[in-house]
Short mmCIF file of C-alpha atoms in Angstrom, two decimals:
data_model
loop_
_atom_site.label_atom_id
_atom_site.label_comp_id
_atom_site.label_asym_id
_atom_site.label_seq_id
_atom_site.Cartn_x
_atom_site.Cartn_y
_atom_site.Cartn_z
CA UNK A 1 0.00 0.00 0.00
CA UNK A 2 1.22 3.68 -0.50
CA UNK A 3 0.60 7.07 0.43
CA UNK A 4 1.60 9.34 3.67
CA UNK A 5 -0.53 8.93 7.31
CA UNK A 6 -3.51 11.09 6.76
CA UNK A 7 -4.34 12.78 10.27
CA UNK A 8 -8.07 13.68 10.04
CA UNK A 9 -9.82 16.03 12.37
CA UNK A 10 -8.93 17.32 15.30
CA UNK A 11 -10.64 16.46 18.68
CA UNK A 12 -11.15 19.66 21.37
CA UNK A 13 -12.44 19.41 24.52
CA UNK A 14 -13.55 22.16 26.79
CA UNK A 15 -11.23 24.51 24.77
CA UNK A 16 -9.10 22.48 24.68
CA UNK A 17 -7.14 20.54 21.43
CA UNK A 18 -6.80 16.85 22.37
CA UNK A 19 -3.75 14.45 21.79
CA UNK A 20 -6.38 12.51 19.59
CA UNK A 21 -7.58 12.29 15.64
CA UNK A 22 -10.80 12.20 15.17
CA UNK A 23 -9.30 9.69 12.20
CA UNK A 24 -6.36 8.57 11.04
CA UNK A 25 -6.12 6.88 7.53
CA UNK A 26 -3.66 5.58 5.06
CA UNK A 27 -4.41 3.89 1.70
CA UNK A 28 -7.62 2.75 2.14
CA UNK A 29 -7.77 2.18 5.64
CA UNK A 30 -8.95 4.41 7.96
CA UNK A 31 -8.98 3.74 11.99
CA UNK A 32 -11.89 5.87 13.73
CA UNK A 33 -11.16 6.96 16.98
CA UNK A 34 -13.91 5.45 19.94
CA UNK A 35 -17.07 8.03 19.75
CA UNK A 36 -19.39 8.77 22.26
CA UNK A 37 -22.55 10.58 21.96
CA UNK A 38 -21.66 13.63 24.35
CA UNK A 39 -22.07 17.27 23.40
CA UNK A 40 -21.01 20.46 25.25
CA UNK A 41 -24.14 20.33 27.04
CA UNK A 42 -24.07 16.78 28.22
CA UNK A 43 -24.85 13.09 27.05
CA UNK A 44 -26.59 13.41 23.26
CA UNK A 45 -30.13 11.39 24.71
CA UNK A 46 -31.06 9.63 28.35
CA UNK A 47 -31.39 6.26 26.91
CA UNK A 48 -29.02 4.02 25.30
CA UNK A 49 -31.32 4.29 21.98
CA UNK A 50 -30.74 7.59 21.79
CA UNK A 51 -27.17 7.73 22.46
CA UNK A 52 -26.59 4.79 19.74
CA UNK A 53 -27.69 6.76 17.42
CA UNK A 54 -25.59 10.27 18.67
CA UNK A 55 -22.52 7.85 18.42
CA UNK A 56 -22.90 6.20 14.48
CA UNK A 57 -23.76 9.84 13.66
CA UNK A 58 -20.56 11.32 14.88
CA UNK A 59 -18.90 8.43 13.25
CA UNK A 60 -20.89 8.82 9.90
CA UNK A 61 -19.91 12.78 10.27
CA UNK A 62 -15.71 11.55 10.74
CA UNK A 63 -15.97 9.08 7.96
CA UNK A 64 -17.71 11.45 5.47
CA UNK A 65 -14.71 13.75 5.91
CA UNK A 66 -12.30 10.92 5.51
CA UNK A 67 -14.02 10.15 2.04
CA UNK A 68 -16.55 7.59 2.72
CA UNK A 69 -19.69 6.34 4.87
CA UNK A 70 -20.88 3.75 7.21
CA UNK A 71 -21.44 1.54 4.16
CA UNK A 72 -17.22 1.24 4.62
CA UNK A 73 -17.13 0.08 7.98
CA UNK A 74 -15.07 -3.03 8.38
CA UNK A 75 -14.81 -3.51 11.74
CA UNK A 76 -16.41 -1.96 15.37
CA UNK A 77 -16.04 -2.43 18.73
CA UNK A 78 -18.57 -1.29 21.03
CA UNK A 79 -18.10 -0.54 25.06
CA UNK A 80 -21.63 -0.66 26.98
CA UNK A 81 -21.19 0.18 29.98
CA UNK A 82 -24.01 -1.73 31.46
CA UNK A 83 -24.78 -5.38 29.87
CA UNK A 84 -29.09 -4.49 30.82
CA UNK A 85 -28.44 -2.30 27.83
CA UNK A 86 -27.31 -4.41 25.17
CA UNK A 87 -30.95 -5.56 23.44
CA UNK A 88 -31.34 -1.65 22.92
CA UNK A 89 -28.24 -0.98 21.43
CA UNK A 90 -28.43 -3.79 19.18
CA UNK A 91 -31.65 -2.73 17.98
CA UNK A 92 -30.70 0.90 17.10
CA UNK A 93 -27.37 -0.41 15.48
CA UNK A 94 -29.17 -2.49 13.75
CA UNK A 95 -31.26 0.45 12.27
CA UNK A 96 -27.87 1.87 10.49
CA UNK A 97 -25.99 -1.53 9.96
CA UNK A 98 -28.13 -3.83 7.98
CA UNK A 99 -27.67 -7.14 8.93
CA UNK A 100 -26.09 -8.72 4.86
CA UNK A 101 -24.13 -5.55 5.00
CA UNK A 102 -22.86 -5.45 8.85
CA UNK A 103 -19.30 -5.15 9.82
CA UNK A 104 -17.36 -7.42 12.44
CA UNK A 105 -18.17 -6.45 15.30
CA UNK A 106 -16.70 -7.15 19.32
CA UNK A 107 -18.99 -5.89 22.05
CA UNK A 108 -17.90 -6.31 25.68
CA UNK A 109 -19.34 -4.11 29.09
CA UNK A 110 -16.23 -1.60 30.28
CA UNK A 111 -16.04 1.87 32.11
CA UNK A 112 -15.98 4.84 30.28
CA UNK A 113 -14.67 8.19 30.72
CA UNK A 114 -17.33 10.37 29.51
CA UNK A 115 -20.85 9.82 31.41
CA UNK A 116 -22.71 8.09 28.65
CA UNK A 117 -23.41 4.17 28.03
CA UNK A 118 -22.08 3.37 24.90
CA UNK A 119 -18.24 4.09 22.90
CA UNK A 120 -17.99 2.72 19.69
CA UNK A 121 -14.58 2.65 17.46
CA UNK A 122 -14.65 2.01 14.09
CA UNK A 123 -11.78 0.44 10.97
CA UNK A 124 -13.63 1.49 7.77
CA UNK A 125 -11.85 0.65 3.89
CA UNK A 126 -13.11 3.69 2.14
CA UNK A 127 -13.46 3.59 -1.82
CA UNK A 128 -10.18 3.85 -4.26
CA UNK A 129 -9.34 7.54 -4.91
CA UNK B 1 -4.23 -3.05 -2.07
CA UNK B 2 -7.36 -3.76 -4.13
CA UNK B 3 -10.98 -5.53 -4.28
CA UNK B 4 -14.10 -5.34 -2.99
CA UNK B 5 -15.26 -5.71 1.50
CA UNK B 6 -16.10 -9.45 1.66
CA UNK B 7 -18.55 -10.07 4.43
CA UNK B 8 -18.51 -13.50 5.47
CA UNK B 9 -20.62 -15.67 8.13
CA UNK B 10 -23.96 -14.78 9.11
CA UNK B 11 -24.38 -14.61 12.91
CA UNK B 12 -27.80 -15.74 14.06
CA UNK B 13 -28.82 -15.64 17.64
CA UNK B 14 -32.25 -16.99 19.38
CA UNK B 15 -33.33 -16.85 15.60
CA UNK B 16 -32.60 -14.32 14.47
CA UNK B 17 -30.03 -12.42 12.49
CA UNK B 18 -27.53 -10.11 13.81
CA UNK B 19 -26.46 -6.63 12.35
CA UNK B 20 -22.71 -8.68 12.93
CA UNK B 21 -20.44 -10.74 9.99
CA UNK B 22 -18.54 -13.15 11.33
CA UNK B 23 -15.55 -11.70 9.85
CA UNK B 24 -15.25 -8.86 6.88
CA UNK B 25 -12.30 -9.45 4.86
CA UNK B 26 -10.64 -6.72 2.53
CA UNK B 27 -7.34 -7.49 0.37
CA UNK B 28 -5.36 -10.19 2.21
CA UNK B 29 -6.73 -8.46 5.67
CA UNK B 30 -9.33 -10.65 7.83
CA UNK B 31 -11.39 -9.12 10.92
CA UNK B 32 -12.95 -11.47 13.13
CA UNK B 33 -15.64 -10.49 15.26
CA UNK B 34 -15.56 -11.43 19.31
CA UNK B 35 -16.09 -14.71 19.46
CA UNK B 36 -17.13 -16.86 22.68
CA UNK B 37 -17.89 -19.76 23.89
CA UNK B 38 -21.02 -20.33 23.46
CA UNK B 39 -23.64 -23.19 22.29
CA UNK B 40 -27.46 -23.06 22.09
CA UNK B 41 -27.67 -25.20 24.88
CA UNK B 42 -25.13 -22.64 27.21
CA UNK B 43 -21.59 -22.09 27.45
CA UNK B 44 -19.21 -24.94 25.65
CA UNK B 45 -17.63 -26.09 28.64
CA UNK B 46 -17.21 -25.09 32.45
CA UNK B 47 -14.06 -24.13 32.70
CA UNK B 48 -11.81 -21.68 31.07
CA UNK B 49 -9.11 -24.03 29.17
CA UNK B 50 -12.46 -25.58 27.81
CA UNK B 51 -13.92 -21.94 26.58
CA UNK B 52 -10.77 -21.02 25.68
CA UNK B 53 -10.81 -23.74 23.20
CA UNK B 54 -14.00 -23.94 22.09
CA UNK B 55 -13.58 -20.16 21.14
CA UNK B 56 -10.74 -20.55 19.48
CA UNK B 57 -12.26 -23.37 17.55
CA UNK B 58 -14.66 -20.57 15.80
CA UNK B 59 -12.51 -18.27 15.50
CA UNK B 60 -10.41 -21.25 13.36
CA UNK B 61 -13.78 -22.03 11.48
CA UNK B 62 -14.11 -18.13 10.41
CA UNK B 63 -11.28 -18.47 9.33
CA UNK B 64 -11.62 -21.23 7.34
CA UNK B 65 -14.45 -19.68 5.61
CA UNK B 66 -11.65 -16.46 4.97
CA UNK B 67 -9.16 -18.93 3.50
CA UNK B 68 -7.18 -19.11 5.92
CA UNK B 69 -5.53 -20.64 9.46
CA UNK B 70 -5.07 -19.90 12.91
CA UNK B 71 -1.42 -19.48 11.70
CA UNK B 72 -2.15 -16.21 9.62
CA UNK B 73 -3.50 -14.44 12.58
CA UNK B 74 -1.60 -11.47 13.40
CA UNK B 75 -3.63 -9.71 16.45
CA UNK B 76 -5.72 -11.18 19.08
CA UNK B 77 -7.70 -9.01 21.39
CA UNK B 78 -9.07 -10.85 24.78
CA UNK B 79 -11.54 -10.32 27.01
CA UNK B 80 -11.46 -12.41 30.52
CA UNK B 81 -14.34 -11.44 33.20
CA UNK B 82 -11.77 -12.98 35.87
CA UNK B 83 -8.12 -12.64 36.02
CA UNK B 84 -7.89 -15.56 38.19
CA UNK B 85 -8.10 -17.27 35.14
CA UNK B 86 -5.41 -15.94 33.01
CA UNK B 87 -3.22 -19.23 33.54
CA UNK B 88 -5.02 -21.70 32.48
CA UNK B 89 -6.76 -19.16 29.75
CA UNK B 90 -2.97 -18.64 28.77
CA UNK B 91 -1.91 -21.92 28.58
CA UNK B 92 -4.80 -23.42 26.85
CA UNK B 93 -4.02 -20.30 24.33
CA UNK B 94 -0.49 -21.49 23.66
CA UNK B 95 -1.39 -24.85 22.91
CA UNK B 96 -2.93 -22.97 19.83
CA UNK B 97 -0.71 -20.31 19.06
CA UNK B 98 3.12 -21.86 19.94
CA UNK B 99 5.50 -19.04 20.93
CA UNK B 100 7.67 -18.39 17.70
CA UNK B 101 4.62 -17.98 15.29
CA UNK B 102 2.58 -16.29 18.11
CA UNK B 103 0.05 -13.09 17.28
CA UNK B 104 0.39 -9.83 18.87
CA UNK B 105 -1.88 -9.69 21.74
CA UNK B 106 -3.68 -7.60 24.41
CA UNK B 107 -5.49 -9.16 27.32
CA UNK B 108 -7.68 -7.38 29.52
CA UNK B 109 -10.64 -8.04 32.21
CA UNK B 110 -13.99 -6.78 31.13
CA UNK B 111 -17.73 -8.08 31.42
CA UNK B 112 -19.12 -9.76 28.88
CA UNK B 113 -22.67 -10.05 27.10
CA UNK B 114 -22.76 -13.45 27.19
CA UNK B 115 -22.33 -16.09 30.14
CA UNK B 116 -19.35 -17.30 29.63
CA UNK B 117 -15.41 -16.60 31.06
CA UNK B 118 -13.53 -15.44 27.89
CA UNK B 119 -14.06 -13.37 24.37
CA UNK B 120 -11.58 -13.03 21.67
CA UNK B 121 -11.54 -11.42 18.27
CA UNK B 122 -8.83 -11.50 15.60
CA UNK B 123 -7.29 -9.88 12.13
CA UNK B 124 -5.63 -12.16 9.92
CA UNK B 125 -3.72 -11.70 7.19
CA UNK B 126 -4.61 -14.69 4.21
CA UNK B 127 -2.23 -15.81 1.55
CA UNK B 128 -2.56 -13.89 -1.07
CA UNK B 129 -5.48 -15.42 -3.62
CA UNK C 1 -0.24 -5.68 -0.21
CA UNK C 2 2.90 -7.81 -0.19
CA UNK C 3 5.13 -9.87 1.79
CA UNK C 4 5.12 -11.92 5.07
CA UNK C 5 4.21 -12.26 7.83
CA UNK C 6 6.56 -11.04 10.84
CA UNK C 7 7.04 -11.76 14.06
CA UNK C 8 8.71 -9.46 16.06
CA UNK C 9 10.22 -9.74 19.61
CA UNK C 10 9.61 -12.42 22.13
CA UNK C 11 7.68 -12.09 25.39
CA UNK C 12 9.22 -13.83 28.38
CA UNK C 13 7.89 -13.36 31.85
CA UNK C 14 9.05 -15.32 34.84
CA UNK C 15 11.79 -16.67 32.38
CA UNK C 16 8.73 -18.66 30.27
CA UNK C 17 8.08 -17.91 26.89
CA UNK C 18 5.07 -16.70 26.18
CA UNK C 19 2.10 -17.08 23.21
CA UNK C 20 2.42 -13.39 22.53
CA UNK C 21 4.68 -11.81 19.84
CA UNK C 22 5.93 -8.24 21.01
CA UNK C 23 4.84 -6.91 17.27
CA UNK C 24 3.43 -8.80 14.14
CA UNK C 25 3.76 -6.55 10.77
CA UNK C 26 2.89 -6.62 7.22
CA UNK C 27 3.90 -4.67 4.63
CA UNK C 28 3.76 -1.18 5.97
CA UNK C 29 1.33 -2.57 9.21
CA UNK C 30 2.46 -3.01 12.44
CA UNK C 31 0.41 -4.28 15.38
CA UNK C 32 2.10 -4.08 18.70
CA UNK C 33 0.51 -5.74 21.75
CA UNK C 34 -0.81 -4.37 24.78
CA UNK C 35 2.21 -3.28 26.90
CA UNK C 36 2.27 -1.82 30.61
CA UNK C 37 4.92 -0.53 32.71
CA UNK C 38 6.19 -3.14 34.33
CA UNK C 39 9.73 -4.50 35.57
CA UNK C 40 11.18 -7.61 36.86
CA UNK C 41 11.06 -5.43 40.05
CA UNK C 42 7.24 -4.53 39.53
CA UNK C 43 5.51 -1.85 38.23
CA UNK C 44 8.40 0.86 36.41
CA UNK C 45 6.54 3.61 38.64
CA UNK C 46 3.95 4.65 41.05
CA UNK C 47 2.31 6.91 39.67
CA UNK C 48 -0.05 7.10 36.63
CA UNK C 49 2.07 9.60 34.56
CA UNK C 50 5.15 7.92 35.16
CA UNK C 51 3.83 4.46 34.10
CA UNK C 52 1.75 5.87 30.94
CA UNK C 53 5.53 6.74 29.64
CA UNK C 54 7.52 3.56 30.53
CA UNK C 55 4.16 2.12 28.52
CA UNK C 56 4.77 4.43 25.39
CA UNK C 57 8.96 3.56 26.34
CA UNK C 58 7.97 -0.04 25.54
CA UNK C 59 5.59 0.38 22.58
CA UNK C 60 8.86 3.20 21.40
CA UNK C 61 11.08 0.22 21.45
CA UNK C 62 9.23 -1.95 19.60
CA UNK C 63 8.53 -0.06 17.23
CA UNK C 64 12.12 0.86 16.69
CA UNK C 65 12.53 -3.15 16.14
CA UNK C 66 9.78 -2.95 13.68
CA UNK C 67 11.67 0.00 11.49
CA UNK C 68 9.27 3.01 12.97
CA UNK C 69 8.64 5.67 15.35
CA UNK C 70 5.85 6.49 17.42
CA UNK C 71 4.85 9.25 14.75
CA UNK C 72 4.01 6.36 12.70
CA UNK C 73 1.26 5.15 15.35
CA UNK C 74 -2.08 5.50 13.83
CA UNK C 75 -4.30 3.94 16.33
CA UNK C 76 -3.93 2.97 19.98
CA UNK C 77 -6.47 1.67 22.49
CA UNK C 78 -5.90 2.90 26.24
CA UNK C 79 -6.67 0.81 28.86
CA UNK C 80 -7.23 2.96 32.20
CA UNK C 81 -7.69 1.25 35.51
CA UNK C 82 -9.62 4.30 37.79
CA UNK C 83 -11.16 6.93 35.63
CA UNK C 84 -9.97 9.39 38.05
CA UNK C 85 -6.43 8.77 36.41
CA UNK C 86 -7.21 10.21 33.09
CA UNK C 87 -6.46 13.93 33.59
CA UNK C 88 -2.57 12.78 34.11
CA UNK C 89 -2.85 10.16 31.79
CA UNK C 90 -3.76 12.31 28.94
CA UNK C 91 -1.31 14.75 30.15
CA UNK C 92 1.78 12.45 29.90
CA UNK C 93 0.22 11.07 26.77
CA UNK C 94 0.16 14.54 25.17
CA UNK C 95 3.77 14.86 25.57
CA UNK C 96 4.97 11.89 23.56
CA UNK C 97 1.85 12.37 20.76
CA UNK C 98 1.84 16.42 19.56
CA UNK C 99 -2.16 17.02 18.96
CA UNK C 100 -1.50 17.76 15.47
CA UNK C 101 0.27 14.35 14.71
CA UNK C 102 -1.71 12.30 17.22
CA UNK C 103 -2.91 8.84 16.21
CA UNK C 104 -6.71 7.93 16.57
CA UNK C 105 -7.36 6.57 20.29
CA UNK C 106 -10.06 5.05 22.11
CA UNK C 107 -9.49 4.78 26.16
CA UNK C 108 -11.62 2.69 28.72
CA UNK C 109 -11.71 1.39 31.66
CA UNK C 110 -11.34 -2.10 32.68
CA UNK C 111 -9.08 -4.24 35.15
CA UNK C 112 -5.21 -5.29 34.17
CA UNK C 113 -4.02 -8.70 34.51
CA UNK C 114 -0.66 -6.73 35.75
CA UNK C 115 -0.47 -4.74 38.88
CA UNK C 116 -0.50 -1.76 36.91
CA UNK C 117 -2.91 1.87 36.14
CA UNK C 118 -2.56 1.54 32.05
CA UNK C 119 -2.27 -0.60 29.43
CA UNK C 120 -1.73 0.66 25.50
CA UNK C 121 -1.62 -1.49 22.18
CA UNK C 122 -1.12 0.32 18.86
CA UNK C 123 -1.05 0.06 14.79
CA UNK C 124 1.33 2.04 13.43
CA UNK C 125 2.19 1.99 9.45
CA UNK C 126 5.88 1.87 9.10
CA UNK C 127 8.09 3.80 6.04
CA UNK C 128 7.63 1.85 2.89
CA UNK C 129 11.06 -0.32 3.05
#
């Protein structure tokens, strides 16, 4: 494969820039950074429905600028934080990942940083230039 | 590198299909998703050398399906609920992976969906076609 | 892509050989395993700055074996043991990885096998030989 490290977007947090890409990617690869569904004002939605949905967006908005969509993804692993939660996640993540197109997938129950339920982190192979 | 995302391996649960492929393979690279040890009738076996080898049994079957072995896996990722059981998780691991042709690896101690002691997922890297 | 598979650097703890390859790459890929700061003596430091950089030491050293840098790293997954630590750990983090050539990251929490605050795995993608 060729081409230089492509650093994409850069990740501030209460004014802050962050030692973090949004996304890096090289050839066709790109390696999404873990995404959780908070804003400036708090956690995106209460329930884990809602916040499913917060995270694949900000991961749909991170892939679009790194030349492709959710369509790409290759690969995600998904942090719950509580295990009660994992039929509702499923559901919603199965609303954006169709089950003949889905990527591989790990999902195991871990602490977070943020206070929200759900990070997901995502390897996508976006389209030939 | 070149081609098409290959999704391969339906994962069905309780009947029903899963937004999850088995494994999504792209060029000569293979991802695996987490796999335990489970059966429809409950967890493969009681203890952890057991689990440990029934999961890396599917992972091996995956692979299989990828065109390729547990000896073109380059990363494992595991997940143990107790760390009391990282001996005998590690040494029924090495009976499958010998030292010199071992994967990279990171093990950590997380909660899992399922009942069961031990998850692992895996990227590959197949002969070339 | 091209080329082999290789294994790079054994792991030996307790003077046993372990199933775990310091580094696997391909081509330009390189995944290092999980390291964490610790010595034949115990853990490299008390605190959760000092041991986040005898971590990035080891994954620096590695690397080196491998033909890169750590401004080849493209992806790393932290693993914190007390959320509380993560002020510090990004601090010390930010040191070794400028924000504008940071890799992509995802950090939780979850328990060690080691007696230590952090564990960190990474890709990089290595200079084209």
């Amino acid at each position: 494969m060729e081409g230089p490290i492509e650093r994409i977007g850069a990740v501030v947090r209460a004014g802050q820039r962050q030692p973090i890409s949004a996304a890096v990617a090289w050839d066709r690869l790109v390696f999404v950074s873990g995404q959780v569904p908070m804003t400036p004002a708090g956690p995106a939605a209460p329930d884990i429905a809602g916040q499913t949905h917060a995270t694949l967006d900000a991961i749909e908005r991170i892939l679009r600028d790194a030349g492709c969509t959710l369509e790409d993804v290759v690969k995600t692993t998904v942090w719950l934080t509580d295990a009660a939660d994992y039929p509702a996640f499923n559901a919603a993540y199965a609303e954006r990942f169709p089950a003949d197109q889905a990527p591989a997938r790990s999902t195991v129950i871990a602490g977070l940083i943020a206070p929200v339920k759900v990070e997901i982190e995502a390897v996508a192979v976006r389209p030939a230039a």
